[in-house]
Short mmCIF file of C-alpha atoms in Angstrom, two decimals:
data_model
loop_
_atom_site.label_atom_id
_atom_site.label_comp_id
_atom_site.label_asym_id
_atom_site.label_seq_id
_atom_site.Cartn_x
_atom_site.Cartn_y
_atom_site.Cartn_z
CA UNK A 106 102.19 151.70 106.44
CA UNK A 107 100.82 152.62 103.17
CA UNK A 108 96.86 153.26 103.18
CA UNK A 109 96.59 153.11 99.59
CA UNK A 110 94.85 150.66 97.74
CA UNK A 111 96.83 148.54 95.40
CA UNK A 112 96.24 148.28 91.72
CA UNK A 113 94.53 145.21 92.24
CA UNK A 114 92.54 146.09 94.69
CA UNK A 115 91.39 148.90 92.48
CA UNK A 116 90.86 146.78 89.31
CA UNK A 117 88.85 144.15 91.31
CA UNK A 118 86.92 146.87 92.96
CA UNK A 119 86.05 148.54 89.70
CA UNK A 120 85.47 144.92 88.36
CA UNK A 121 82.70 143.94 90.84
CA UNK A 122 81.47 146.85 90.86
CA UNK A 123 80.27 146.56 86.95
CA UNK A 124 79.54 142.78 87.51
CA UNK A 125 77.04 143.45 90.45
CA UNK A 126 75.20 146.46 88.62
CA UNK A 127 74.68 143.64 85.80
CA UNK A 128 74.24 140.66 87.66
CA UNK A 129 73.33 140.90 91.33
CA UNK A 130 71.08 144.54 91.67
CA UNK A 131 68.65 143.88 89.06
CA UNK A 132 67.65 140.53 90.94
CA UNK A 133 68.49 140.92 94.37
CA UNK A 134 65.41 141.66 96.29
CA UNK A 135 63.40 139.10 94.25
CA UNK A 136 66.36 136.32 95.39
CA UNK A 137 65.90 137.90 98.69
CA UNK A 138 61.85 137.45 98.73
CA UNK A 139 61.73 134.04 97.47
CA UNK A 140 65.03 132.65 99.83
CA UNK A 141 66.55 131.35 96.25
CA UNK A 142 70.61 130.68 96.10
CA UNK A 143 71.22 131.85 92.28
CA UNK A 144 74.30 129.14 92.06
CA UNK A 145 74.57 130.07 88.38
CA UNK A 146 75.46 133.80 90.00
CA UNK A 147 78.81 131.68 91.68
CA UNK A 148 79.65 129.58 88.71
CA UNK A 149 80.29 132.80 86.56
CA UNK A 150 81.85 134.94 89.43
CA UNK A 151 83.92 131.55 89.46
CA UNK A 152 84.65 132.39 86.24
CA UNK A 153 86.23 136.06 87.69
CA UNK A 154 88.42 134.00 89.76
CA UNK A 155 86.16 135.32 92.85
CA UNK A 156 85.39 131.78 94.18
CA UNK A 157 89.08 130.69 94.41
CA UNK A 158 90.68 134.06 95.65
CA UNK A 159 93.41 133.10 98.22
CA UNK A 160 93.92 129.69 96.67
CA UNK A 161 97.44 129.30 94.93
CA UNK A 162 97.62 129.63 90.51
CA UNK A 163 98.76 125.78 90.54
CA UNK A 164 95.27 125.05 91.80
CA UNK A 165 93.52 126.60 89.54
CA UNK A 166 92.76 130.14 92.00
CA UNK A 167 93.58 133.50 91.54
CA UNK A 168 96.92 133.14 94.16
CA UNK A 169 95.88 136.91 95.92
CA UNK A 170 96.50 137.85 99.23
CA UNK A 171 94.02 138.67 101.88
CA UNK A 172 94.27 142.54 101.55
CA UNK A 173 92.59 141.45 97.67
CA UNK A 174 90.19 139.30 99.80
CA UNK A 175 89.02 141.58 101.96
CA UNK A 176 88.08 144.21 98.75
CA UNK A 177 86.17 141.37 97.40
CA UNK A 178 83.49 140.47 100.09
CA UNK A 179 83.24 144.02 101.14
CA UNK A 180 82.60 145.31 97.58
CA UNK A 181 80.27 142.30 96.96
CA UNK A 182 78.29 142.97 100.65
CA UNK A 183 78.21 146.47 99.66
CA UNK A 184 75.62 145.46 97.02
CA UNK A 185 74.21 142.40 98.47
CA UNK A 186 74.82 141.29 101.83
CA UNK A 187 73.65 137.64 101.03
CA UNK A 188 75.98 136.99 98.22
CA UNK A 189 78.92 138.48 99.90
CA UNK A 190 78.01 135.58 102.90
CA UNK A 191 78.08 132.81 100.48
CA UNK A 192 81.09 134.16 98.99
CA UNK A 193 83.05 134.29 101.96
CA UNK A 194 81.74 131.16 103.28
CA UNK A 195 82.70 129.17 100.01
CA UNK A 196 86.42 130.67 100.12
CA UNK A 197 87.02 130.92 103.55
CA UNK A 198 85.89 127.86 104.99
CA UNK A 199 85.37 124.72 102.91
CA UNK A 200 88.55 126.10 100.58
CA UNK A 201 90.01 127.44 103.06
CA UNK A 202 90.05 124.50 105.37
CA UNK A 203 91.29 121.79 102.34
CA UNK A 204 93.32 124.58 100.96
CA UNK A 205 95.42 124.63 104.73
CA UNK A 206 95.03 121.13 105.79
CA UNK A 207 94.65 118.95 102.35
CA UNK A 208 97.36 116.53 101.73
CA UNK A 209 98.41 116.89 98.57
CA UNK A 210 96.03 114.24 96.54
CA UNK A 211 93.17 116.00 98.27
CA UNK A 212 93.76 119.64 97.46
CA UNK A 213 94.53 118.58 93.37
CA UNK A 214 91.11 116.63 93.63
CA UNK A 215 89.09 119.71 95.15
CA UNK A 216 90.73 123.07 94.95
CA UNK A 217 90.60 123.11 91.54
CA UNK A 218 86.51 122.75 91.03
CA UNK A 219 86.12 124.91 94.24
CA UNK A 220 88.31 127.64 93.09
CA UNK A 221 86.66 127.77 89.42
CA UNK A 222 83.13 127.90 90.84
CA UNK A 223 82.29 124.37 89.33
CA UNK A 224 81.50 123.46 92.62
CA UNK A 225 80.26 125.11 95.77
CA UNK A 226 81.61 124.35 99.42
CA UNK A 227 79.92 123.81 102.62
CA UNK A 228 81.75 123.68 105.97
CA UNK A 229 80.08 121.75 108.76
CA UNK A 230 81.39 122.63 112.54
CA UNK A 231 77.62 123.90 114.22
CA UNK A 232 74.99 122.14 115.93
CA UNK A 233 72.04 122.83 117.13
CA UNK A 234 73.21 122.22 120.86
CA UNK A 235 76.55 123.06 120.50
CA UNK A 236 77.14 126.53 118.37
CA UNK A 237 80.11 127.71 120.80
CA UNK A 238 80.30 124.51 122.70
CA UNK A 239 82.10 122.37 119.85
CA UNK A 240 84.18 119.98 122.14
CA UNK A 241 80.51 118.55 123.27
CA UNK A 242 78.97 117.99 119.63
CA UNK A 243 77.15 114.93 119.10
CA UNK A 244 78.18 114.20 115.20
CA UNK A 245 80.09 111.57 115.56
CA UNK A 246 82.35 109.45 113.56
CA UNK A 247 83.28 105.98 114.10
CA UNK A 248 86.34 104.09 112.55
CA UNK A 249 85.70 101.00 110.94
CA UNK A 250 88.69 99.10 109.03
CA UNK A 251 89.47 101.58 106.52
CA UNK A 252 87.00 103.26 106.65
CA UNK A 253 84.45 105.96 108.85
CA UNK A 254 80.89 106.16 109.65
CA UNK A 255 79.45 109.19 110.21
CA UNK A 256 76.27 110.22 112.47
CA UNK A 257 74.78 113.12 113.29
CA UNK A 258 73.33 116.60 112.32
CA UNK A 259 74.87 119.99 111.35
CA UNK A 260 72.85 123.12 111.90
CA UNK A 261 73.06 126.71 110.02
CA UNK A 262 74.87 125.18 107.21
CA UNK A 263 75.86 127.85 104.53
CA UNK A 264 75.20 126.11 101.33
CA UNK A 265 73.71 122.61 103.37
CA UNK A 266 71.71 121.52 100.26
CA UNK A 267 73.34 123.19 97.01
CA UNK A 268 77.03 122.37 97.97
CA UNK A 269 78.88 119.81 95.92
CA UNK A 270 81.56 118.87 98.93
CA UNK A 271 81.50 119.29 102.26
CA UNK A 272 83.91 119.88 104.81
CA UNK A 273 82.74 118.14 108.09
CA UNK A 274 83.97 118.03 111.72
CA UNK A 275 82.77 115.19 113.44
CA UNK A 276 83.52 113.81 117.06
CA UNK A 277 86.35 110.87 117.38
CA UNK A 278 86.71 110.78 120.71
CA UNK A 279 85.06 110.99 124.01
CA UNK A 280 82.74 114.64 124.76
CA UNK A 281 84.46 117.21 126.37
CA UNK A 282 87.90 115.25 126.25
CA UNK A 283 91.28 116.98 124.28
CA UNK A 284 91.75 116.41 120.43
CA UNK A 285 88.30 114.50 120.12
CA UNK A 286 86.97 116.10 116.77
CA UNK A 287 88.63 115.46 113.10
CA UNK A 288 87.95 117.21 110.03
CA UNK A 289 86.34 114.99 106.88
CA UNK A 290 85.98 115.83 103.45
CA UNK A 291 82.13 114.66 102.00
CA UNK A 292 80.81 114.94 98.84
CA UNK A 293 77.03 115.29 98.00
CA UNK A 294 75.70 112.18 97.08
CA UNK A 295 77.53 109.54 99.53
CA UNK A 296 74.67 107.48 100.42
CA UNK A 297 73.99 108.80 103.61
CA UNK A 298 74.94 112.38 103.52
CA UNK A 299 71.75 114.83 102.77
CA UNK A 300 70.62 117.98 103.07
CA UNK A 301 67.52 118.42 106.14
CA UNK A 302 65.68 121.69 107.01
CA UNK A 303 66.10 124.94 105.51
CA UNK A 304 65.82 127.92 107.46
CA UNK A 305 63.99 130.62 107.33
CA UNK A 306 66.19 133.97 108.27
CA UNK A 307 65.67 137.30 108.83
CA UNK A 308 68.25 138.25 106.70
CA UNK A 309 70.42 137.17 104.09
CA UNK A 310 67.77 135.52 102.67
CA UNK A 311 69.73 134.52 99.09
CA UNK A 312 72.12 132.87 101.05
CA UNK A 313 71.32 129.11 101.70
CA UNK A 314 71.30 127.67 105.13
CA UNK A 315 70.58 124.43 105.84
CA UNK A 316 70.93 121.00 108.22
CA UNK A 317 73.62 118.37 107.18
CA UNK A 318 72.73 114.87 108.11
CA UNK A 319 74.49 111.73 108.12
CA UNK A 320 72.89 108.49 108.72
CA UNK A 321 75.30 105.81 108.78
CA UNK A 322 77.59 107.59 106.00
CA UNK A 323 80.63 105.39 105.35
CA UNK A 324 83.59 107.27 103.94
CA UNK A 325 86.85 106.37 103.05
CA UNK A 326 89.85 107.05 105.53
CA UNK A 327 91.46 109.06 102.64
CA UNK A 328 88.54 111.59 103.18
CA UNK A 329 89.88 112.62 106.40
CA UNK A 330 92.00 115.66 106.62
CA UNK A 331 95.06 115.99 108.67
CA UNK A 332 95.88 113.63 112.09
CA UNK A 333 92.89 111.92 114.05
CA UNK A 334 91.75 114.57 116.55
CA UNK A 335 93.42 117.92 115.01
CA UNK A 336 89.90 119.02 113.82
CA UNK A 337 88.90 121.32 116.35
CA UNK A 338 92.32 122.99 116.03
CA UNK A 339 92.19 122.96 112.33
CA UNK A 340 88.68 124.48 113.09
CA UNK A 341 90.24 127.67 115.23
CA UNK A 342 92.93 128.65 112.79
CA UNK A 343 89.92 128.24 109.77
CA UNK A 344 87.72 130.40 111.78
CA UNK A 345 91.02 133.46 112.04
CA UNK A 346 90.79 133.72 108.57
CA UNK A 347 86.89 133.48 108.61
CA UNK A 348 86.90 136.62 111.17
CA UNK A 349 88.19 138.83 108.97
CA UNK A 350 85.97 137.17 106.32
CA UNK A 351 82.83 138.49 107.94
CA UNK A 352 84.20 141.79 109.31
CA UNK A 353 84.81 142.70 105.50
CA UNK A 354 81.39 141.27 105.40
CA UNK A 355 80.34 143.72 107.80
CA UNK A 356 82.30 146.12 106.71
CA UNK A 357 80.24 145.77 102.98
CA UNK A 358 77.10 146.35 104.59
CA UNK A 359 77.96 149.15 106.82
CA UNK A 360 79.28 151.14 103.48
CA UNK A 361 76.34 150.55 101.23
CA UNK A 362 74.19 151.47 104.30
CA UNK A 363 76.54 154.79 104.95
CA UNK A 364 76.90 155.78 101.20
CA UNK A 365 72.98 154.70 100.24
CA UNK A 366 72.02 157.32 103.55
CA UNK A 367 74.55 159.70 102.40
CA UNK A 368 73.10 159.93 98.86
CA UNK A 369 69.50 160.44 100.25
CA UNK A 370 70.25 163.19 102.71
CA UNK A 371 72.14 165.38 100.00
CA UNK A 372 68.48 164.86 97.72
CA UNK A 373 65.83 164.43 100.47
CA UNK A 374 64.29 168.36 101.49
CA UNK A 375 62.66 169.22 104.41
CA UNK A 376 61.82 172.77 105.37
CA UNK A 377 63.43 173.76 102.18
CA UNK A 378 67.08 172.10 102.38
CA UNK A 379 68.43 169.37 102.12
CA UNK A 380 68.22 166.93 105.89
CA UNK A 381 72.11 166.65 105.49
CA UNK A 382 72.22 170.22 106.69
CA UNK A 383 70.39 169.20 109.62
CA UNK A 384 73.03 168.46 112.60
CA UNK A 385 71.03 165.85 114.01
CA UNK A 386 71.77 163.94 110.34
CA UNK A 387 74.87 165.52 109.25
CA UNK A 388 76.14 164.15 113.11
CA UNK A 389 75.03 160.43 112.40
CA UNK A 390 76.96 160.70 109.09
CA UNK A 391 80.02 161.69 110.73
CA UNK A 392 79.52 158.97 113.07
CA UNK A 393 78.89 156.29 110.48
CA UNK A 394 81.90 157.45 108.65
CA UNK A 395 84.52 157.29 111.02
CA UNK A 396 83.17 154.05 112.27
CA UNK A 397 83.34 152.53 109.06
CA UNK A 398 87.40 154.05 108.72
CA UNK A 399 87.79 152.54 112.23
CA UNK A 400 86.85 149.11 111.26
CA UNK A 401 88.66 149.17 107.63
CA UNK A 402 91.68 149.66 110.18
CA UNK A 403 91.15 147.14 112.44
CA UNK A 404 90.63 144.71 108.94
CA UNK A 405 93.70 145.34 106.95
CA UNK A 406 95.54 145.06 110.74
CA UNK A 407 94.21 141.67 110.88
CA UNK A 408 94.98 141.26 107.01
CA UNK A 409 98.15 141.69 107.14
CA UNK A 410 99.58 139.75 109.89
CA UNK A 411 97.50 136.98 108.14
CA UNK A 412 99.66 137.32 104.79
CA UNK A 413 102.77 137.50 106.90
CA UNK A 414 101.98 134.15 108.37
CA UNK A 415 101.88 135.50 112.31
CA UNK A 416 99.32 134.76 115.06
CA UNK A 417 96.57 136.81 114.48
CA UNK A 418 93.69 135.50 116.95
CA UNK A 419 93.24 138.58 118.89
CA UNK A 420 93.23 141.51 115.54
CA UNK A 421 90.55 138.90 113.52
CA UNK A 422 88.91 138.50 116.64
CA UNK A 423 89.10 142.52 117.24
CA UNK A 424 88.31 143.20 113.80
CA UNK A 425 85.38 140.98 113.18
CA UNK A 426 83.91 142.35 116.98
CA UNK A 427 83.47 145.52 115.91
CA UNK A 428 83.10 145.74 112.20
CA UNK A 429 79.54 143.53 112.37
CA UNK A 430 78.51 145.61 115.87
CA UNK A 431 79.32 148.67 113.91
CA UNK A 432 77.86 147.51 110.77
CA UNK A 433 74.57 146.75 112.88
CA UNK A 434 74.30 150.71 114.25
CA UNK A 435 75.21 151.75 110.63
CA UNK A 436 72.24 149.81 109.14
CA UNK A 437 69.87 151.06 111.87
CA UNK A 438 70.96 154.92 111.94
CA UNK A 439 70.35 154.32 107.92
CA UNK A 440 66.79 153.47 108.78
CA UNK A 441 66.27 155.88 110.55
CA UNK A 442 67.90 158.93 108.33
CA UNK A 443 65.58 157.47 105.58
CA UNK A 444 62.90 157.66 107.71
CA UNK A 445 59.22 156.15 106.69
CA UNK A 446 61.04 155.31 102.94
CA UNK A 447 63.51 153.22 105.23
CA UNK A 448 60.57 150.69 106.41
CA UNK A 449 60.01 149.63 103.00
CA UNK A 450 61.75 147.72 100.37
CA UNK A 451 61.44 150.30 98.12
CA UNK A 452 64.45 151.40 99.54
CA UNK A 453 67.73 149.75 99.67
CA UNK A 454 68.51 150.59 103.92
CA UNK A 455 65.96 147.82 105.30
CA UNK A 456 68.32 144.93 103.44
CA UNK A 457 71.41 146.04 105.23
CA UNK A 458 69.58 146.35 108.16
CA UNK A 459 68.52 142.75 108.27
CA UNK A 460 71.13 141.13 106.63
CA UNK A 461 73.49 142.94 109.22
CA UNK A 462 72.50 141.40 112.28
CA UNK A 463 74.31 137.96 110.92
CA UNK A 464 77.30 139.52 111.43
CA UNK A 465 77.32 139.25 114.81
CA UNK A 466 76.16 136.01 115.32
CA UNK A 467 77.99 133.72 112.90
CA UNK A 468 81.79 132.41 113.35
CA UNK A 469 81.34 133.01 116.67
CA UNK A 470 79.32 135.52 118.22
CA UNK A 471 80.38 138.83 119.47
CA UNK A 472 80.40 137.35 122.95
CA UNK A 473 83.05 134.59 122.00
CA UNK A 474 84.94 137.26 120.11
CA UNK A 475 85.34 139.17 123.32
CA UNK A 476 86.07 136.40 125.33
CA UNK A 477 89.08 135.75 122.86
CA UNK A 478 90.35 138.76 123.03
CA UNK A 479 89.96 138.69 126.98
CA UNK A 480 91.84 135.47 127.19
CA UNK A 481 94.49 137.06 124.47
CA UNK A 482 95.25 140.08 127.02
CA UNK A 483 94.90 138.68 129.92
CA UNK A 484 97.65 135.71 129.35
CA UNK A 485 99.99 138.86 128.04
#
């Protein structure tokens, strides 16, 4: 195994690094206070060839692998937590899913804009009864000729009411029967389609979440992706690639958290020395650094077998477990090295410490991530 970055992963690491200082820190908290999705932030990151990352040259993406992917979200989450999530969301999902399961005609049509940044991608599987329980969702679609019709709601929606296309799993079949959901592809503005309540988070505020609804939306049958009823599977192989997506999310946060902590107890003086020469602080940074090069392991494990084309449900599930759990006791033991200064956003450690509590929660909770990898061993 080699544990040394590659030359690309060093150039896009070095390259992020100088486009966040510019464009993402000076504006960040002020995104972050007023909930505002700076889309003109993705266009020109589209414009790096961030938005299109895994997606093949002869789209119109940057053809990398997911080692390349991985350095991307976590250097972006290091920085901003919310822009890493909408980053990851947009490649992982809504490209991700056309990029996988597109025929042809449909991944010529959308890759391209997706992968250049023109356009942003939402990807609609969650509802407000059924987050985990997706066999039982209530969006429906109903064929009729050549065409579907499309009712229901999608909750916690990343990029609901700024995304130009939607991907969109909808019921086709009875509730709770085999193969009853198929995956559709739905552009904003189809009469019918719109955006309904924005939410109001706790963290990653810059990062828009929102309902889809669909009242009576008729789309054509060449919007539907793959065979009637392979949705929810589609859906489960998406969401092995979006694990590792939001453990290198996690991953981010726990860094700028550990390196942002790190910093201040080297400056910060108490009783005439510097608190890093204090076990009690020098003992969390230990902690927080070998939990962070536990969960880089557990990532480029998952990584790996994903660019080699292997099953990989149980090391995305493993990875994305406990990079956002220990991304969550990174942010906190940051908080609490800072102190007082870490209640306020004068300081950088309150951000991670909100926006890491996400991690845990979305594309599937850390619950369903350990009842994957339970199922995983147990049918060894």
């Amino acid at each position: 195994m080699d544990f040394n970055l590659t030359e690309t992963q060093m150039q896009i690491t070095e390259m992020i690094r100088d486009f966040a200082n510019k464009h993402i820190r000076p504006s960040m908290m002020e995104w972050d206070e007023s909930q505002t999705f700076p889309v003109e932030l993705f266009h020109k990151m589209g414009e790096l060839g961030l938005m299109g990352v895994l997606v093949p040259a002869e789209y119109g993406g940057s053809g990398l692998s997911y080692f390349e992917y991985v350095t991307v979200v976590s250097e972006i989450a290091k920085v901003c937590g919310s822009i890493g999530l909408s980053v990851a969301a947009h490649n992982s999902l809504c490209t991700g899913h056309i990029l996988y399961f597109g025929n042809e005609e449909q991944k010529k049509k959308y890759l391209p804009k997706l992968a250049s940044g023109e356009w942003i991608g939402a990807w609609g599987l969650t509802e407000a009864n059924t987050g985990s329980d997706a066999g039982n969702m209530r969006c429906t679609a109903i064929r009729d000729g050549d065409d579907w019709i499309l009712n229901g709601t999608k909750n916690w929606i990343t990029h609901g009411k700024t995304g130009n296309v939607a991907v969109v799993l909808a019921r086709t079949g009875e509730p709770r029967t085999k193969n009853n959901v198929t995956a559709f592809i739905v552009e904003r503005g189809t009469p019918g389609f719109s955006a309904g309540k924005k939410e109001n988070k706790l963290g990653m505020r810059a990062s828009e979440t929102t309902e889809l609804v669909f009242d009576n939306c008729r789309i054509s049958d060449a919007q539907r992706m793959g065979k009637i009823g392979d949705g929810f599977k589609q859906a489960m192989k998406v969401l092995d690639g979006g694990r590792i997506s939001i453990a290198a999310l996690s991953l981010g946060i726990a860094k700028g958290a550990y390196e942002a902590s790190l910093k201040y107890a080297k400056e910060r003086h108490q009783f005439d020395q510097p608190i890093a020469s204090f076990q009690a602080i020098a003992f969390k940074l230990a902690d927080m650094a070998t939990k962070i090069e536990g969960a880089e392991l557990l990532i480029y494990q998952a990584a790996d077998m994903k660019n080699r084309g292997v099953k990989m449900t149980k090391e995305s599930a493993m990875a994305k477990y406990y990079a956002s759990e220990i991304s969550v006791e990174i942010s906190t033991d940051a908080v609490q090295i800072f102190g007082g200064y870490g209640y306020t956003k004068d300081f950088p450690v309150e951000k991670y410490y909100r926006d890491s509590k996400l991690c845990t929660i979305g594309e599937g909770t850390s619950e369903i991530q350990k009842l994957v990898i339970s199922r995983d061993i147990l049918n060894q």
